[in-house]
Tab-separated table of C-alpha atoms and ligand atoms in Angstrom:
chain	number	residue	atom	x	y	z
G	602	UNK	CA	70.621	164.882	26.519
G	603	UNK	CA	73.854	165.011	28.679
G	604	UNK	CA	73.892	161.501	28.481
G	605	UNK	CA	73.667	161.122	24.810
G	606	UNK	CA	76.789	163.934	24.412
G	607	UNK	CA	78.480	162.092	27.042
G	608	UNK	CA	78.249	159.016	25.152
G	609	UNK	CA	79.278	160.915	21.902
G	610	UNK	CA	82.301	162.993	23.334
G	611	UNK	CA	83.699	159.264	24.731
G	612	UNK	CA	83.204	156.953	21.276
G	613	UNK	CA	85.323	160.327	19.626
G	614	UNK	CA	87.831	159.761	22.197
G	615	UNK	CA	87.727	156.314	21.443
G	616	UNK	CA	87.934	156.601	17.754
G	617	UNK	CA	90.643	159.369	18.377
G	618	UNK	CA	92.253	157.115	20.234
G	619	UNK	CA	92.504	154.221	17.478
G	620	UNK	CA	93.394	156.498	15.046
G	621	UNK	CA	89.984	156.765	12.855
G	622	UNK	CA	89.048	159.068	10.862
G	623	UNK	CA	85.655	161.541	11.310
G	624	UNK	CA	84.317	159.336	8.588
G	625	UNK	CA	84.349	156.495	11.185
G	626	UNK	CA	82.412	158.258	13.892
G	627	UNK	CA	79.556	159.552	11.470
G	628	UNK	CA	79.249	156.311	9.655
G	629	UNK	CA	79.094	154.248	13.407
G	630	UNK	CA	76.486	157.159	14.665
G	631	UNK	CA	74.308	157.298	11.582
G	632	UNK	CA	72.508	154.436	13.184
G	633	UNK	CA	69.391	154.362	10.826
G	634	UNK	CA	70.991	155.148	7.691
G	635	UNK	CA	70.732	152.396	4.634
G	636	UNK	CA	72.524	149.201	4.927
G	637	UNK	CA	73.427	147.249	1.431
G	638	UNK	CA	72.575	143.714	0.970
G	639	UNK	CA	74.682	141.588	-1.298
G	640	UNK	CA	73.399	137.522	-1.802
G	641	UNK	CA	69.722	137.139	-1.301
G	642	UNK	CA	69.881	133.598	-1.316
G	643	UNK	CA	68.988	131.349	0.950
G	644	UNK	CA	70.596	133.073	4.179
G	645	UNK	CA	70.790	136.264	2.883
G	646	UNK	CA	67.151	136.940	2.419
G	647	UNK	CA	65.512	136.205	5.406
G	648	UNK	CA	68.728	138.110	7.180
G	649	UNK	CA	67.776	141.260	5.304
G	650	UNK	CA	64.300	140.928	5.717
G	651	UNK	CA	65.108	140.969	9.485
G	652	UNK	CA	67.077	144.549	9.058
G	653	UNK	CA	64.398	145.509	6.913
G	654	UNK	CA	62.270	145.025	10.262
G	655	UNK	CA	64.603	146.157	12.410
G	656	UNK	CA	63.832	149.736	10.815
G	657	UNK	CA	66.740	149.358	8.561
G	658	UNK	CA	66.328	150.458	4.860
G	659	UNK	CA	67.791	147.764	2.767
G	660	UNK	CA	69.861	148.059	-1.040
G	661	UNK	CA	70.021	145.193	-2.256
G	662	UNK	CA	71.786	142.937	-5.165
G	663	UNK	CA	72.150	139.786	-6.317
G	664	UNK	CA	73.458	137.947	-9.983
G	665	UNK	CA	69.951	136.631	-9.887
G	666	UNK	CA	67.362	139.030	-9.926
G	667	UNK	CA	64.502	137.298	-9.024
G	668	UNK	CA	66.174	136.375	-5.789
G	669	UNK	CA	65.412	140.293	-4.903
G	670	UNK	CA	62.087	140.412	-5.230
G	671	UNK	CA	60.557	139.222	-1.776
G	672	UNK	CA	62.683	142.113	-0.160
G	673	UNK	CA	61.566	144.758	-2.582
G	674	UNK	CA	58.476	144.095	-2.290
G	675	UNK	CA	59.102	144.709	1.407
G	676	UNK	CA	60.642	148.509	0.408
G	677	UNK	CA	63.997	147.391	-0.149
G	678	UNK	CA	65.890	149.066	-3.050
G	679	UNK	CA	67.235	147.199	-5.720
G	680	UNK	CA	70.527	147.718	-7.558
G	681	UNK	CA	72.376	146.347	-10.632
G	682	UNK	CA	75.838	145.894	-9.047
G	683	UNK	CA	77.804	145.840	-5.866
G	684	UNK	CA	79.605	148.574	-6.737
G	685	UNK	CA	76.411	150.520	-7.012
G	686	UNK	CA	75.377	149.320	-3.436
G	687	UNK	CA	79.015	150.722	-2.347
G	688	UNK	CA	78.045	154.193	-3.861
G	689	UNK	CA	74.774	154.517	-2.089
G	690	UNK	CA	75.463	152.649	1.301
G	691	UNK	CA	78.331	152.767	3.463
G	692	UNK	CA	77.106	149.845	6.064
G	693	UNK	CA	77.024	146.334	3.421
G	694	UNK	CA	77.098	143.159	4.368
G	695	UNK	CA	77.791	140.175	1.528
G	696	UNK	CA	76.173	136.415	2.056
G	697	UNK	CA	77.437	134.648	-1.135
G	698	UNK	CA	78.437	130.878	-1.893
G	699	UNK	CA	82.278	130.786	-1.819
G	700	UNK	CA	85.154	131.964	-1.679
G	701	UNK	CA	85.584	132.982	-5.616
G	702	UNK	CA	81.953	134.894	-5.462
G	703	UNK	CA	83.145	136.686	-2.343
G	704	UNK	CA	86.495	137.615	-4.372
G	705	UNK	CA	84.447	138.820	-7.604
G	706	UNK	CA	81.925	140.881	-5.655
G	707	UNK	CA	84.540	142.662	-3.591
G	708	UNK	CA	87.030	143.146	-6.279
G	709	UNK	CA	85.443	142.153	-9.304
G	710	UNK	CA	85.166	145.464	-12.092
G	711	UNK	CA	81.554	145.778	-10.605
G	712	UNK	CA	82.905	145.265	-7.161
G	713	UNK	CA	82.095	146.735	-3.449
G	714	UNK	CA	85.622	148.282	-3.800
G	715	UNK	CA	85.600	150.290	-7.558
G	716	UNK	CA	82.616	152.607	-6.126
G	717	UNK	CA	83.533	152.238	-1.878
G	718	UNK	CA	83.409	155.095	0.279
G	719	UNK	CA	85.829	155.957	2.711
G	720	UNK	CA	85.288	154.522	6.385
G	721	UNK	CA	82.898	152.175	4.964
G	722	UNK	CA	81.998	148.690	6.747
G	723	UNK	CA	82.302	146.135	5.015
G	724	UNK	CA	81.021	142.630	7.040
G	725	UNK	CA	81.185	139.327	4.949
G	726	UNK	CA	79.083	136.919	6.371
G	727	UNK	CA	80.078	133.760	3.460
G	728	UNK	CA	81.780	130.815	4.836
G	729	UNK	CA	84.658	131.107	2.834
G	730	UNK	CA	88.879	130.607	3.401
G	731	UNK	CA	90.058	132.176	6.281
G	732	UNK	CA	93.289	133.684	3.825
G	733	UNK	CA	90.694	135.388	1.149
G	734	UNK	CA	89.106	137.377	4.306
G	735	UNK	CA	92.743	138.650	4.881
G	736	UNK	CA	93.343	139.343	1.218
G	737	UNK	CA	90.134	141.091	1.438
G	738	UNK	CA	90.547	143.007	4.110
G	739	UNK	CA	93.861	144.379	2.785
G	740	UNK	CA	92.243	145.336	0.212
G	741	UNK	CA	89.319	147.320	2.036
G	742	UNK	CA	92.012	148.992	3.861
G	743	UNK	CA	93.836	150.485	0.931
G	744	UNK	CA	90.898	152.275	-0.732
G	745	UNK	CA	90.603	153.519	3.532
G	746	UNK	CA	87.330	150.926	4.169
G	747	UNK	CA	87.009	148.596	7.025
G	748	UNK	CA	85.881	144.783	6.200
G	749	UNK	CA	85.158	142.483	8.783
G	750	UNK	CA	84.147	138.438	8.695
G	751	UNK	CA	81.137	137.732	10.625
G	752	UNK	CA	80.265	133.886	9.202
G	753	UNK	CA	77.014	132.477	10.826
G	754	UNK	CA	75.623	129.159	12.074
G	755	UNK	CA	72.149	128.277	12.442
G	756	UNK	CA	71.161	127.699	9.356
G	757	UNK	CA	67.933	129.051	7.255
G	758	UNK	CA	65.373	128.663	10.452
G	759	UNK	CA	67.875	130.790	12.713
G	760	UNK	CA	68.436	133.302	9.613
G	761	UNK	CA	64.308	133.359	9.657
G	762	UNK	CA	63.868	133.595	13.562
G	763	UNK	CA	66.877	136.149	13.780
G	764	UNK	CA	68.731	133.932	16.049
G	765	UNK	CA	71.656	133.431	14.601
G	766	UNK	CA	75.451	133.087	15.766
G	767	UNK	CA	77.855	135.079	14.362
G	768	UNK	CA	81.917	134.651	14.423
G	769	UNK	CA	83.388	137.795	14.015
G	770	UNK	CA	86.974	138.673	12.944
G	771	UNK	CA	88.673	141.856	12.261
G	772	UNK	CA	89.284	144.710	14.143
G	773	UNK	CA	88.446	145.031	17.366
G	774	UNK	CA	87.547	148.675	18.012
G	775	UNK	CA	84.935	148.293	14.704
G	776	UNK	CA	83.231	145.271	16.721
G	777	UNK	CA	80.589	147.303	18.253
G	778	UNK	CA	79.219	148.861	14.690
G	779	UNK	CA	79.583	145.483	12.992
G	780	UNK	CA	77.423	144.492	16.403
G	781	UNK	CA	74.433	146.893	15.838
G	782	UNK	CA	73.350	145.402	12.530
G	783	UNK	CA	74.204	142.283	13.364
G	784	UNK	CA	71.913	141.832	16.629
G	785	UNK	CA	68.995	142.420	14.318
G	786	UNK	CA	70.098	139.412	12.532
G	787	UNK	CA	70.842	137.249	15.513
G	788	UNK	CA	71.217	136.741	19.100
G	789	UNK	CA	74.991	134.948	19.832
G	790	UNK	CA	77.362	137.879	18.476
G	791	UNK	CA	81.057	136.779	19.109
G	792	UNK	CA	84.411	139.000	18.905
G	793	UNK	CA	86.667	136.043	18.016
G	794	UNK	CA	89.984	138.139	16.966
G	795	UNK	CA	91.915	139.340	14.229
G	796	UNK	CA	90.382	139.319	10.911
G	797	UNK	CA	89.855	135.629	9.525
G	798	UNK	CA	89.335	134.205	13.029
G	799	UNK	CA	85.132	134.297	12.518
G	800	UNK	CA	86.093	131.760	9.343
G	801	UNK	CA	88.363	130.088	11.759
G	802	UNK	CA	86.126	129.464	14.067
G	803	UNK	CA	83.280	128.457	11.402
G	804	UNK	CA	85.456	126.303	9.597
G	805	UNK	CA	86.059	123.927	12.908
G	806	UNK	CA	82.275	123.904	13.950
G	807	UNK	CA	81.823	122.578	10.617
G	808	UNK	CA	84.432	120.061	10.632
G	809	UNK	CA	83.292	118.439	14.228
G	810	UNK	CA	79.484	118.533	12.824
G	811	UNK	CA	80.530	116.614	9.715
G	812	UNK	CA	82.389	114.149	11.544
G	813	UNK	CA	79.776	114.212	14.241
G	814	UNK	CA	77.280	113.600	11.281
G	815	UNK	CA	78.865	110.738	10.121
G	816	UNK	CA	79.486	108.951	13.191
G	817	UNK	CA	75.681	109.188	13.814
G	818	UNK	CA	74.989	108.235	10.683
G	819	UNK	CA	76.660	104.445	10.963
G	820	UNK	CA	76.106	103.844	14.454
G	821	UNK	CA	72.467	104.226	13.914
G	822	UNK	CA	72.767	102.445	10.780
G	823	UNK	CA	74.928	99.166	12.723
G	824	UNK	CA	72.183	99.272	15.616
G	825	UNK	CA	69.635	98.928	13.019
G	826	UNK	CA	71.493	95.633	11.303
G	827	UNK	CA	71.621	94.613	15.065
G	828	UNK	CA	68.220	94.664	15.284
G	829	UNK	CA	67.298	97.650	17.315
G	830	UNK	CA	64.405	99.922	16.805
G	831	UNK	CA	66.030	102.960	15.644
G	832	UNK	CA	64.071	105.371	17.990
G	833	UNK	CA	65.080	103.387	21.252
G	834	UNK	CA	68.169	103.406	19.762
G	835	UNK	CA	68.150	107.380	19.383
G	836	UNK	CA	66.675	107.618	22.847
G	837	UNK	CA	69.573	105.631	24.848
G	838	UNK	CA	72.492	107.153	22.965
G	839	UNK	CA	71.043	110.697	24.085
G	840	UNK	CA	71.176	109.863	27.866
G	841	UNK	CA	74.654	108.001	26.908
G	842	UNK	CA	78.140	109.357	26.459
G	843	UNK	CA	77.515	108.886	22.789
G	844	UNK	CA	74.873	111.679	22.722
G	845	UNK	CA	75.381	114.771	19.926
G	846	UNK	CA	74.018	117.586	17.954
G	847	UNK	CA	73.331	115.043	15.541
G	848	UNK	CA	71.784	112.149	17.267
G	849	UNK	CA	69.461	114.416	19.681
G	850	UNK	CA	68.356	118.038	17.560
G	851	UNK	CA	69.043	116.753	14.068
G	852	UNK	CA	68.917	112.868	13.870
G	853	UNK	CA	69.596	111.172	9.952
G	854	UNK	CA	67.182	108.301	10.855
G	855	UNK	CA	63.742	108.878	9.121
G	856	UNK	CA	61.069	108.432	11.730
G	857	UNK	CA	63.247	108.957	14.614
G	858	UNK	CA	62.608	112.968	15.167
G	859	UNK	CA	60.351	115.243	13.255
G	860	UNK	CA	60.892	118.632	12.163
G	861	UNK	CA	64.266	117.875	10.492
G	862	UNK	CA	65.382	117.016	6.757
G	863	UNK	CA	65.517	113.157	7.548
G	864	UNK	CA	62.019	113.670	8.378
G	865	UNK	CA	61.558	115.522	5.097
G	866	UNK	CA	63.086	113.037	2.819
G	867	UNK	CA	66.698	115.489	3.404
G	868	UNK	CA	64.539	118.297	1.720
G	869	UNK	CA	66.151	122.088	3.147
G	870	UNK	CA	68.471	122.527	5.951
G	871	UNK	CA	72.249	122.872	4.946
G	872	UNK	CA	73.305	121.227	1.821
G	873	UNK	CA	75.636	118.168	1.040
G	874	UNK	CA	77.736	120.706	-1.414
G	875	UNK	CA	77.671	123.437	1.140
G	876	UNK	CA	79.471	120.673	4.120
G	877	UNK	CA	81.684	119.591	1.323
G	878	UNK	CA	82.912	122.929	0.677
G	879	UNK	CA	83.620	123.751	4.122
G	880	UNK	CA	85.172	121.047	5.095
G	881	UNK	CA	87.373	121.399	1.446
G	882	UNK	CA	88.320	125.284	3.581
G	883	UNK	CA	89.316	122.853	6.462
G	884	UNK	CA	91.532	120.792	4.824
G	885	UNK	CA	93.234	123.703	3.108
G	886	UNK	CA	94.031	125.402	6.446
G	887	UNK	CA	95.146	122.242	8.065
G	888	UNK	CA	97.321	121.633	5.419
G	889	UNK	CA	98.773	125.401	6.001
G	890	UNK	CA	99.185	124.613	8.763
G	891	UNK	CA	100.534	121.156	8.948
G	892	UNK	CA	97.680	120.041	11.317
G	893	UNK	CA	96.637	116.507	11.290
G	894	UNK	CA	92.740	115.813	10.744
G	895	UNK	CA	92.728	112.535	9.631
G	896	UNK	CA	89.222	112.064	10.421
G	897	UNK	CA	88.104	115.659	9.161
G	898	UNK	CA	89.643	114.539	5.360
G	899	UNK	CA	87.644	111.285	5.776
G	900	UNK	CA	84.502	113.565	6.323
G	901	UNK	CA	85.955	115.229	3.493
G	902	UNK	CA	85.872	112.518	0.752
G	903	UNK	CA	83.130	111.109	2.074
G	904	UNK	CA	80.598	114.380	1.507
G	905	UNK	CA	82.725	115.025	-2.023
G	906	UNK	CA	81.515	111.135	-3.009
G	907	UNK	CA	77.943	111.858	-1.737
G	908	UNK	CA	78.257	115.004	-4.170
G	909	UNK	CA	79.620	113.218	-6.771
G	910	UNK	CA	76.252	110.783	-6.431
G	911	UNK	CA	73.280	112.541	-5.923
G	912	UNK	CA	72.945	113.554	-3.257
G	913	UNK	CA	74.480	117.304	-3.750
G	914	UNK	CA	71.417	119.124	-3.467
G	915	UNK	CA	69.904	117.096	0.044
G	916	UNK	CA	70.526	118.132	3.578
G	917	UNK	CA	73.936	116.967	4.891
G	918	UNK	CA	72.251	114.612	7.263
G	919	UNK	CA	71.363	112.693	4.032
G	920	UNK	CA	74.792	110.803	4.737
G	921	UNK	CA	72.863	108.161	6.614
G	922	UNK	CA	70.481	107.113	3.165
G	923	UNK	CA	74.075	107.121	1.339
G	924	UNK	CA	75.302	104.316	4.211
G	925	UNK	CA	72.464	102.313	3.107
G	926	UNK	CA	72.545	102.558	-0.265
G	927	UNK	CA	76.423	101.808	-0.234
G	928	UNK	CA	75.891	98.947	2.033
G	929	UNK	CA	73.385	96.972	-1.096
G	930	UNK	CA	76.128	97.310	-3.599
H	84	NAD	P1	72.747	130.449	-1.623
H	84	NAD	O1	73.443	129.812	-2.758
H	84	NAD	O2	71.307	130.113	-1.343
H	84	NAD	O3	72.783	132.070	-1.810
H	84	NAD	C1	73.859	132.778	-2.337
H	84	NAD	C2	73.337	133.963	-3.137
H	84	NAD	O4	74.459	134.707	-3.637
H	84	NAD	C3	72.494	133.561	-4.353
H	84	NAD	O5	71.257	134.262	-4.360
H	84	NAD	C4	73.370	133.969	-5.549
H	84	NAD	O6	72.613	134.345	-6.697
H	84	NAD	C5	74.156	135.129	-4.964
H	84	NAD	N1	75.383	135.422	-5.696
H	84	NAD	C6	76.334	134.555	-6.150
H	84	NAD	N2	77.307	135.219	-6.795
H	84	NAD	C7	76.987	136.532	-6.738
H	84	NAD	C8	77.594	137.713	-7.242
H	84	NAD	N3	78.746	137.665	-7.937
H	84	NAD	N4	76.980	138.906	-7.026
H	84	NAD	C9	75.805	138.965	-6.341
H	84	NAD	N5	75.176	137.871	-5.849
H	84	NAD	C10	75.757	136.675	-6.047
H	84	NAD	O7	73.639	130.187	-0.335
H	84	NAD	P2	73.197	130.262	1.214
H	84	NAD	O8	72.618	128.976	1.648
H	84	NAD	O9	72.436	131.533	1.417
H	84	NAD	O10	74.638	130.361	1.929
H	84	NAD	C11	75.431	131.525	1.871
H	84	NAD	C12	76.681	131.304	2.721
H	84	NAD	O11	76.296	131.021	4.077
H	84	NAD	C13	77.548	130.118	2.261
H	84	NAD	O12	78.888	130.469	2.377
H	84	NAD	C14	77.169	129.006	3.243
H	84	NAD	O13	78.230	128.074	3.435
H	84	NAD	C15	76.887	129.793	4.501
H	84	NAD	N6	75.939	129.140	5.435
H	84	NAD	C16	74.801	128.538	4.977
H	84	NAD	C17	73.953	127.933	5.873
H	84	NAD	C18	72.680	127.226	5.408
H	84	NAD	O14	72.074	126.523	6.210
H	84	NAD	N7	72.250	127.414	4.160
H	84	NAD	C19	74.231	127.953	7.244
H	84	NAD	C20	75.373	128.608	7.698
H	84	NAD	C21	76.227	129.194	6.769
């Protein structure tokens, strides 16, 4: 009992300290209390299903409907709009396509912020521009809520497994709330500065995967014109200095590895549109910031041609079938 008080009497000092309000300390103690759910898609789901069995009672919404009903039928509640969630639940986190979904859900007229409550946390866990986080969090802060970005990788079988990595950016004396819920969501939770920095970070990963990707992709695909077996192929670059995420967990090659899309004929995993986006939220911030990444905008057009033919809906890894089909033209 002393303990617990102990612990209480120092987060108020803390909080005190950094200026929060009582709201703050009661929504950060109120440990079990409901946490709203915004994008059940593909991520978002299996993330709230994991709060849901974390103990967690879930409120969930989505534009779709029907992409509620596996986590009602685990006891989640249900709710027409965002801004509904935001009058029952002061704990939400959002998991939505893009940038422009993550602008209409949080300021939209049935946004988080029309019905928010004060002291609220707000964690956004989209991939989305680093700059919209900002604009979003200034926003949060005028109607006296707290929103954080928190993107993940892993993809759906770490969402399912609850091993994901988050990025988090935002402020850092909210880290440890935003760190409760997400622990039940994965197992890498990083502090990686000021609000926009989780995107940051994101954004980068994605841009060395792509070109990582890609750079599998036609090696394997010039070995194979060489005359190599692709497996031996896979097997030397992974105990050579050529050796990747991509040529050793997640290979392109049919028949080289199974248990990945190329084994699956590029069926799940992350999708073609989804890497094209990202790497479209690279480009813009390199551009802000007059960085050169010439090979990150080759990535770029690359996954926006493999969009523009076909192949939007397969797994990013897919980029090795579009090297072969280009090269029979
Ligand atoms: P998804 O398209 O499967 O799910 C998004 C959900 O948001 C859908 O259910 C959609 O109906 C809902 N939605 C859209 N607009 C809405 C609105 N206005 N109000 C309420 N709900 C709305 O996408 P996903 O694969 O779950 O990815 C979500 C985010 O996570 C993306 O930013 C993606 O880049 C990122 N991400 C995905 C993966 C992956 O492997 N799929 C991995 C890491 C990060």
């Amino acid at each position: 009992m002393a303990g617990v008080l102990r612990g209480t009497k120092n987060l108020l000092q803390g909080l005190h300290k950094h200026g929060h309000s009582a709201l703050v300390s009661s929504r950060t103690m109120a440990s079990k209390t409901p946490v709203g759910f915004i994008g059940l898609g593909n991520m978002g789901r299996p993330m709230a299903k994991n709060l849901l069995k974390n103990g967690y009672p879930v409120i969930a919404s989505d534009v779709f409907p029907e992409a509620c009903k596996e986590i009602q039928d685990l006891g989640a509640q249900v709710l027409d709009s965002p801004a509904e969630v935001a009058d029952k639940a002061d704990r939400i986190i959002t998991m939505l396509p893009s940038s422009p979904h993550v602008i209409e859900v949080y300021t939209g007229s049935n946004g988080i912020l029309k019905k928010v409550k004060k002291g609220s946390l707000l964690i956004d866990s989209s991939t989305i521009d680093p700059s919209v986080s900002k604009d979003m969090a200034a926003a949060a802060e005028k109607m006296g809520a707290v929103f954080m970005d928190a993107p993940v990788s892993g993809g759906v079988g770490a969402a399912n497994s609850g091993k994901l990595t988050f990025m988090v950016g935002g402020m850092e004396e909210e880290f440890n709330a935003a760190k409760e819920l997400l622990t039940t969501m994965g197992t890498n939770i990083i502090y990686c500065g000021e609000v926009g920095t989780g995107q940051a970070a994101k954004i980068c990963n994605n841009m060395l995967l792509a070109i990582g990707m890609i750079g599998t992709a036609e090696t394997m695909n010039l070995g194979i014109r060489l005359g190599l077996d692709p497996k031996l192929l896979a097997q030397i670059l992974n105990m050579s200095s050529g050796r990747c995420w991509s040529s050793d967990t997640y290979n392109p090659v049919p028949g080289v590895m199974e248990g990945v899309p190329s084994a699956n004929n590029y069926q799940g995993g992350f999708g073609t549109t989804l890497m094209a986006k990202d790497l479209g939220l690279a480009q813009n911030t390199a551009t802000n910031t007059k960085t050169p990444v010439p090979l990150g905008s080759l990535a770029h057009q690359i996954y926006r041609m493999m969009c523009a033919r076909g192949y939007a809906q397969k797994d990013f890894s897919s980029v090795f079938q579009f090297l072969r089909e280009e090269e029979n033209q």
